[in-house]
Short mmCIF file of C-alpha atoms in Angstrom, two decimals:
data_model
loop_
_atom_site.label_atom_id
_atom_site.label_comp_id
_atom_site.label_asym_id
_atom_site.label_seq_id
_atom_site.Cartn_x
_atom_site.Cartn_y
_atom_site.Cartn_z
CA UNK A 549 132.21 169.12 188.51
CA UNK A 550 130.55 172.46 188.81
CA UNK A 551 126.77 172.32 188.81
CA UNK A 552 126.54 168.77 190.03
CA UNK A 553 125.68 167.79 193.57
CA UNK A 554 127.23 164.86 195.34
CA UNK A 555 125.08 163.21 197.99
CA UNK A 556 126.09 160.54 200.47
CA UNK A 557 123.75 157.90 201.83
CA UNK A 558 123.28 158.30 205.57
CA UNK A 559 121.73 155.46 207.57
CA UNK A 560 118.37 156.27 209.04
CA UNK A 561 118.67 157.23 212.69
CA UNK A 562 115.84 157.87 215.08
CA UNK A 563 115.37 161.48 215.94
CA UNK A 564 115.90 162.75 219.44
CA UNK A 565 112.15 162.97 219.83
CA UNK A 566 111.81 159.34 218.77
CA UNK A 567 114.45 158.25 221.26
CA UNK A 568 112.70 160.13 224.05
CA UNK A 569 109.38 158.63 222.99
CA UNK A 570 110.79 155.10 223.12
CA UNK A 571 112.32 155.82 226.52
CA UNK A 572 108.97 157.15 227.66
CA UNK A 573 107.26 154.00 226.43
CA UNK A 574 109.72 151.82 228.29
CA UNK A 575 109.19 153.85 231.42
CA UNK A 576 105.44 153.56 230.99
CA UNK A 577 105.71 149.77 230.65
CA UNK A 578 107.71 149.63 233.85
CA UNK A 579 105.25 151.82 235.71
CA UNK A 580 102.36 149.71 234.43
CA UNK A 581 104.11 146.55 235.63
CA UNK A 582 104.64 148.03 239.10
CA UNK A 583 101.00 149.10 239.23
CA UNK A 584 99.56 145.75 238.18
CA UNK A 585 101.91 143.93 240.57
CA UNK A 586 100.83 146.09 243.49
CA UNK A 587 104.32 147.42 244.19
CA UNK A 588 107.99 147.51 243.28
CA UNK A 589 108.92 144.36 245.22
CA UNK A 590 106.47 142.14 243.35
CA UNK A 591 107.48 143.71 240.02
CA UNK A 592 111.12 142.79 240.66
CA UNK A 593 110.04 139.29 241.64
CA UNK A 594 108.13 138.94 238.35
CA UNK A 595 111.23 139.93 236.38
CA UNK A 596 113.38 137.47 238.30
CA UNK A 597 110.87 134.63 237.94
CA UNK A 598 110.56 135.34 234.22
CA UNK A 599 114.32 135.06 233.66
CA UNK A 600 114.50 131.81 235.64
CA UNK A 601 111.50 130.39 233.79
CA UNK A 602 112.97 131.10 230.36
CA UNK A 603 116.28 129.58 231.43
CA UNK A 604 115.00 126.41 233.14
CA UNK A 605 111.80 125.86 231.11
CA UNK A 606 109.84 125.53 234.34
CA UNK A 607 107.97 127.97 236.56
CA UNK A 608 109.24 127.51 240.10
CA UNK A 609 107.33 129.39 242.81
CA UNK A 610 107.85 126.76 245.48
CA UNK A 611 108.35 127.41 249.21
CA UNK A 612 107.83 131.18 249.03
CA UNK A 613 104.78 131.34 251.34
CA UNK A 614 102.78 133.25 248.76
CA UNK A 615 99.14 133.85 249.64
CA UNK A 616 96.13 134.24 247.35
CA UNK A 617 96.71 137.95 246.78
CA UNK A 618 100.40 137.42 246.04
CA UNK A 619 99.56 134.83 243.39
CA UNK A 620 97.04 137.16 241.79
CA UNK A 621 99.57 140.01 241.51
CA UNK A 622 102.39 137.75 240.35
CA UNK A 623 100.47 135.93 237.62
CA UNK A 624 99.00 139.16 236.28
CA UNK A 625 102.50 140.60 236.25
CA UNK A 626 103.79 137.57 234.31
CA UNK A 627 101.09 138.07 231.69
CA UNK A 628 101.91 141.76 231.31
CA UNK A 629 105.66 141.14 231.19
CA UNK A 630 105.13 138.60 228.40
CA UNK A 631 103.42 141.29 226.32
CA UNK A 632 105.76 144.17 227.06
CA UNK A 633 108.88 142.04 226.50
CA UNK A 634 107.72 141.05 223.03
CA UNK A 635 107.17 137.37 223.83
CA UNK A 636 103.37 137.50 223.69
CA UNK A 637 102.72 138.47 220.07
CA UNK A 638 99.54 136.43 219.86
CA UNK A 639 96.43 136.59 221.95
CA UNK A 640 97.30 133.39 223.84
CA UNK A 641 100.74 131.87 223.49
CA UNK A 642 101.78 129.23 226.02
CA UNK A 643 105.01 129.82 227.89
CA UNK A 644 107.82 127.37 227.03
CA UNK A 645 107.59 125.42 230.29
CA UNK A 646 107.13 121.77 231.17
CA UNK A 647 106.45 122.09 234.90
CA UNK A 648 104.49 124.40 237.19
CA UNK A 649 105.62 124.27 240.81
CA UNK A 650 103.38 126.13 243.29
CA UNK A 651 104.18 123.89 246.27
CA UNK A 652 104.91 125.10 249.79
CA UNK A 653 102.74 128.22 249.73
CA UNK A 654 99.53 129.44 251.40
CA UNK A 655 97.13 129.05 248.50
CA UNK A 656 93.46 128.50 249.43
CA UNK A 657 90.21 127.97 247.55
CA UNK A 658 89.88 131.75 247.23
CA UNK A 659 92.96 132.08 245.04
CA UNK A 660 93.10 128.73 243.24
CA UNK A 661 90.99 130.06 240.35
CA UNK A 662 93.77 132.42 239.20
CA UNK A 663 96.33 129.61 239.32
CA UNK A 664 94.10 127.19 237.39
CA UNK A 665 93.34 129.80 234.73
CA UNK A 666 97.06 130.47 234.30
CA UNK A 667 97.80 126.74 234.06
CA UNK A 668 95.20 126.26 231.32
CA UNK A 669 96.41 129.22 229.24
CA UNK A 670 99.99 130.48 229.55
CA UNK A 671 101.06 127.33 231.41
CA UNK A 672 99.16 124.84 229.25
CA UNK A 673 102.34 123.20 227.89
CA UNK A 674 103.27 121.93 231.36
CA UNK A 675 102.61 118.24 231.96
CA UNK A 676 103.30 118.40 235.72
CA UNK A 677 101.54 120.73 238.16
CA UNK A 678 102.68 120.67 241.77
CA UNK A 679 100.26 122.19 244.31
CA UNK A 680 101.38 120.17 247.32
CA UNK A 681 101.73 121.66 250.81
CA UNK A 682 99.18 124.44 250.42
CA UNK A 683 95.82 125.05 252.14
CA UNK A 684 93.46 123.62 249.56
CA UNK A 685 90.27 121.98 250.80
CA UNK A 686 87.08 120.58 249.28
CA UNK A 687 85.93 124.07 248.31
CA UNK A 688 88.84 124.19 245.85
CA UNK A 689 87.89 120.88 244.18
CA UNK A 690 85.66 122.46 241.53
CA UNK A 691 88.51 124.63 240.27
CA UNK A 692 91.08 121.83 240.60
CA UNK A 693 88.85 119.61 238.47
CA UNK A 694 89.55 121.90 235.51
CA UNK A 695 93.18 120.77 235.64
CA UNK A 696 92.33 117.10 235.08
CA UNK A 697 90.05 117.79 232.12
CA UNK A 698 90.94 117.93 228.45
CA UNK A 699 92.86 121.07 227.56
CA UNK A 700 91.96 123.17 224.55
CA UNK A 701 93.75 123.16 221.22
CA UNK A 702 96.22 125.87 222.29
CA UNK A 703 98.27 123.29 224.20
CA UNK A 704 100.65 120.80 222.62
CA UNK A 705 98.99 118.02 224.60
CA UNK A 706 95.43 117.32 225.70
CA UNK A 707 95.97 116.22 229.29
CA UNK A 708 98.45 116.79 232.07
CA UNK A 709 100.34 113.73 233.29
CA UNK A 710 100.85 114.57 236.96
CA UNK A 711 98.86 116.62 239.48
CA UNK A 712 100.47 116.68 242.93
CA UNK A 713 98.17 117.70 245.79
CA UNK A 714 99.76 116.03 248.82
CA UNK A 715 99.85 117.88 252.12
CA UNK A 716 96.61 119.83 251.68
CA UNK A 717 93.24 119.62 253.45
CA UNK A 718 91.20 117.80 250.83
CA UNK A 719 88.54 115.47 252.16
CA UNK A 720 86.53 112.59 250.77
CA UNK A 721 84.16 114.75 248.72
CA UNK A 722 86.93 116.71 247.03
CA UNK A 723 88.97 113.59 246.29
CA UNK A 724 85.94 111.81 244.83
CA UNK A 725 85.21 114.70 242.50
CA UNK A 726 88.78 114.89 241.22
CA UNK A 727 89.11 111.14 240.64
CA UNK A 728 85.78 110.91 238.84
CA UNK A 729 86.50 113.86 236.55
CA UNK A 730 89.99 112.56 235.75
CA UNK A 731 88.69 109.09 234.86
CA UNK A 732 85.72 110.03 232.72
CA UNK A 733 87.66 112.65 230.77
CA UNK A 734 90.32 110.08 229.81
CA UNK A 735 87.91 107.23 229.32
CA UNK A 736 86.19 109.18 226.54
CA UNK A 737 89.32 108.91 224.39
CA UNK A 738 90.26 105.28 225.13
CA UNK A 739 89.43 104.10 221.58
CA UNK A 740 91.51 106.73 219.79
CA UNK A 741 94.73 105.92 217.97
CA UNK A 742 96.77 107.38 220.84
CA UNK A 743 94.65 107.24 224.00
CA UNK A 744 95.77 109.50 226.85
CA UNK A 745 98.04 108.05 229.48
CA UNK A 746 96.88 107.68 233.06
CA UNK A 747 96.96 110.64 235.45
CA UNK A 748 99.24 110.47 238.45
CA UNK A 749 97.08 112.15 241.08
CA UNK A 750 98.92 112.44 244.39
CA UNK A 751 96.37 112.93 247.16
CA UNK A 752 98.50 111.56 249.99
CA UNK A 753 98.73 113.32 253.35
CA UNK A 754 95.29 114.89 253.09
CA UNK A 755 92.18 114.35 255.23
CA UNK A 756 90.41 111.64 253.23
CA UNK A 757 88.40 109.36 255.46
CA UNK A 758 88.66 105.58 254.85
CA UNK A 759 90.67 105.82 251.61
CA UNK A 760 90.57 102.07 250.90
CA UNK A 761 86.77 102.05 251.07
CA UNK A 762 86.66 105.04 248.75
CA UNK A 763 88.72 103.25 246.09
CA UNK A 764 86.48 100.17 246.34
CA UNK A 765 83.39 102.34 246.01
CA UNK A 766 84.76 104.11 242.94
CA UNK A 767 85.78 100.85 241.31
CA UNK A 768 82.23 99.57 241.78
CA UNK A 769 81.16 102.51 239.60
CA UNK A 770 83.58 101.40 236.83
CA UNK A 771 86.12 104.08 237.64
CA UNK A 772 89.59 102.72 236.95
CA UNK A 773 91.59 104.08 239.86
CA UNK A 774 94.21 102.32 241.91
CA UNK A 775 96.86 103.03 244.52
CA UNK A 776 99.27 100.77 242.62
CA UNK A 777 100.48 101.72 239.18
CA UNK A 778 98.63 99.72 236.55
CA UNK A 779 98.56 100.01 232.76
CA UNK A 780 94.80 99.54 232.77
CA UNK A 781 94.04 102.37 235.19
CA UNK A 782 93.11 105.91 234.26
CA UNK A 783 93.97 107.45 237.64
CA UNK A 784 97.01 106.38 239.65
CA UNK A 785 96.86 107.36 243.34
CA UNK A 786 100.31 106.95 244.92
CA UNK A 787 100.41 106.55 248.74
CA UNK A 788 96.67 107.09 248.85
CA UNK A 789 96.34 105.23 252.14
CA UNK A 790 98.59 107.77 253.86
CA UNK A 791 96.01 110.21 255.23
CA UNK A 792 95.61 112.44 258.26
CA UNK A 793 92.57 112.45 260.51
CA UNK A 794 89.72 114.49 259.02
CA UNK A 795 89.51 118.06 260.26
CA UNK A 796 86.73 118.52 262.84
CA UNK A 797 83.62 120.30 261.64
CA UNK A 798 82.99 123.71 263.23
CA UNK A 799 80.22 123.65 265.84
CA UNK A 800 76.83 124.68 264.43
CA UNK A 801 75.65 128.14 265.37
CA UNK A 802 71.91 128.46 265.80
CA UNK A 803 69.90 131.67 265.82
CA UNK A 804 66.48 132.76 266.96
CA UNK A 805 64.57 132.24 270.20
CA UNK A 806 65.53 128.56 270.45
CA UNK A 807 69.23 129.33 270.35
CA UNK A 808 71.25 127.37 272.87
CA UNK A 809 73.43 129.42 275.13
CA UNK A 810 77.05 129.59 274.01
CA UNK A 811 79.20 131.88 276.11
CA UNK A 812 81.91 131.88 273.45
CA UNK A 813 79.68 133.54 270.84
CA UNK A 814 80.11 136.91 272.54
CA UNK A 815 83.91 137.09 272.65
CA UNK A 816 86.32 137.52 275.54
CA UNK A 817 85.12 138.93 278.84
CA UNK A 818 86.83 142.27 279.38
CA UNK A 819 86.18 142.26 283.12
CA UNK A 820 87.65 138.76 283.40
CA UNK A 821 90.82 139.85 281.61
CA UNK A 822 91.16 142.61 284.20
CA UNK A 823 90.54 140.13 287.00
CA UNK A 824 87.28 141.62 288.22
CA UNK A 825 84.41 139.56 286.71
CA UNK A 826 82.20 138.19 289.45
CA UNK A 827 79.45 136.77 287.24
CA UNK A 828 80.99 133.30 287.12
CA UNK A 829 79.17 130.76 284.93
CA UNK A 830 76.35 133.25 284.34
CA UNK A 831 78.68 135.47 282.29
CA UNK A 832 77.80 135.42 278.57
CA UNK A 833 81.40 136.19 277.61
CA UNK A 834 84.33 133.81 277.35
CA UNK A 835 86.65 133.35 280.31
CA UNK A 836 89.71 132.29 278.33
CA UNK A 837 93.24 131.65 279.48
CA UNK A 838 93.95 135.30 280.12
CA UNK A 839 92.93 137.46 283.05
CA UNK A 840 92.11 136.74 286.67
CA UNK A 841 91.41 133.04 286.91
CA UNK A 842 88.66 131.55 289.00
CA UNK A 843 86.01 133.77 287.50
CA UNK A 844 87.43 136.91 288.98
CA UNK A 845 87.27 138.24 292.51
CA UNK A 846 84.29 140.05 293.88
CA UNK A 847 86.70 142.00 296.06
CA UNK A 848 88.00 143.66 292.90
CA UNK A 849 84.46 144.94 292.27
CA UNK A 850 84.43 146.49 295.74
CA UNK A 851 87.79 148.07 295.02
CA UNK A 852 86.44 149.46 291.80
CA UNK A 853 83.45 150.96 293.63
CA UNK A 854 85.83 152.41 296.21
CA UNK A 855 87.74 154.03 293.36
CA UNK A 856 84.51 155.52 292.09
CA UNK A 857 83.69 156.78 295.61
CA UNK A 858 87.13 158.33 295.98
CA UNK A 859 86.77 160.09 292.65
CA UNK A 860 83.34 161.36 293.67
CA UNK A 861 84.67 162.59 296.99
CA UNK A 862 87.53 164.37 295.27
CA UNK A 863 85.02 165.93 292.92
CA UNK A 864 82.84 167.00 295.84
CA UNK A 865 85.84 168.44 297.66
CA UNK A 866 86.81 170.33 294.58
CA UNK A 867 83.30 171.68 294.19
CA UNK A 868 83.25 172.77 297.84
CA UNK A 869 86.56 174.52 297.42
CA UNK A 870 85.30 176.29 294.32
CA UNK A 871 82.16 177.41 296.14
CA UNK A 872 84.23 178.65 299.06
CA UNK A 873 86.53 180.57 296.74
CA UNK A 874 83.58 182.10 294.94
CA UNK A 875 82.05 183.20 298.25
CA UNK A 876 85.35 184.73 299.36
CA UNK A 877 85.70 186.61 296.07
CA UNK A 878 82.09 187.82 296.28
CA UNK A 879 82.57 189.00 299.86
CA UNK A 880 85.76 190.83 298.85
CA UNK A 881 83.95 192.60 296.04
CA UNK A 882 81.12 193.63 298.35
CA UNK A 883 83.60 194.85 300.98
CA UNK A 884 85.52 196.91 298.42
CA UNK A 885 82.28 198.40 297.11
CA UNK A 886 81.20 199.45 300.61
CA UNK A 887 84.61 200.94 301.30
CA UNK A 888 84.47 202.89 298.03
CA UNK A 889 80.99 204.15 298.80
CA UNK A 890 82.03 205.27 302.30
CA UNK A 891 85.05 207.05 300.85
CA UNK A 892 82.92 208.97 298.35
CA UNK A 893 80.46 210.01 301.07
CA UNK A 894 83.28 211.28 303.30
CA UNK A 895 84.73 213.36 300.47
CA UNK A 896 81.36 214.96 299.75
CA UNK A 897 80.94 215.92 303.41
CA UNK A 898 84.39 217.43 303.50
#
């Protein structure tokens, strides 16, 4: 009909500028992930670990020989990927995982703080944390103690059920701290309607001195720990008697005027490595397994002086030759000047 307009509904479509903007945002997210991960390789690892975690409901980083710095990059990357992928819509939302496996790596007390913080936030739904076969010692015990304490309200449970620390370098002091914290945290809630279950704390294959005496000492302080599973215990210590010899303490290093002489404090002897140290036991440097054994040969020192003498003689010869050449050139110039002067005088007379 003339004068009437017919319109057709068209579904809303993003403009070209909007599409480019979204692509730019996605590219920016990717670049940010690479930056926070410290490189492209770690960013790809984060993406792969994320997919496996969402599929298996467990975070498996076992037997990858990750060091402290690697863990820092990877866990930061996991946090960023959770936000950019749309999973992390709240400030803190635990990942849907039941286990955290960090075993078989090179984690030390310097990097354990990042792992513990992750376990108590994004990984707080996990009831099993495996940190076995790392390099954790007594200096890491203060951070590890946070894992055996009561979790905050963000988690679906208050306490973890298993903490596996076998194959590390924990000693008596670190083990005592962990067992005491684990007991007293659980003992506080023993009269509640649903008291927490015992903690399986695997400290086998560490460096704990006299483990049986340690258990007896803790029991005397009303700490309910045992190496045999018991319904009355708060801390179950499987294979606790299986320990390595304690690591030797480093030798003390004194300073000041009363310092005892220690030839190894000054490093390797360079002359000894070259086979020419003749100072013997009086040398303040280390005579290790390399170099000319037997403290070096004094004959090599004579050879070295002979080398110096030969270089000096060559230098003297060179200087003599230069002086001789300079004298010859000077004599030639004087001779040419006299010849020129005689030639001019002869021409004037003629």
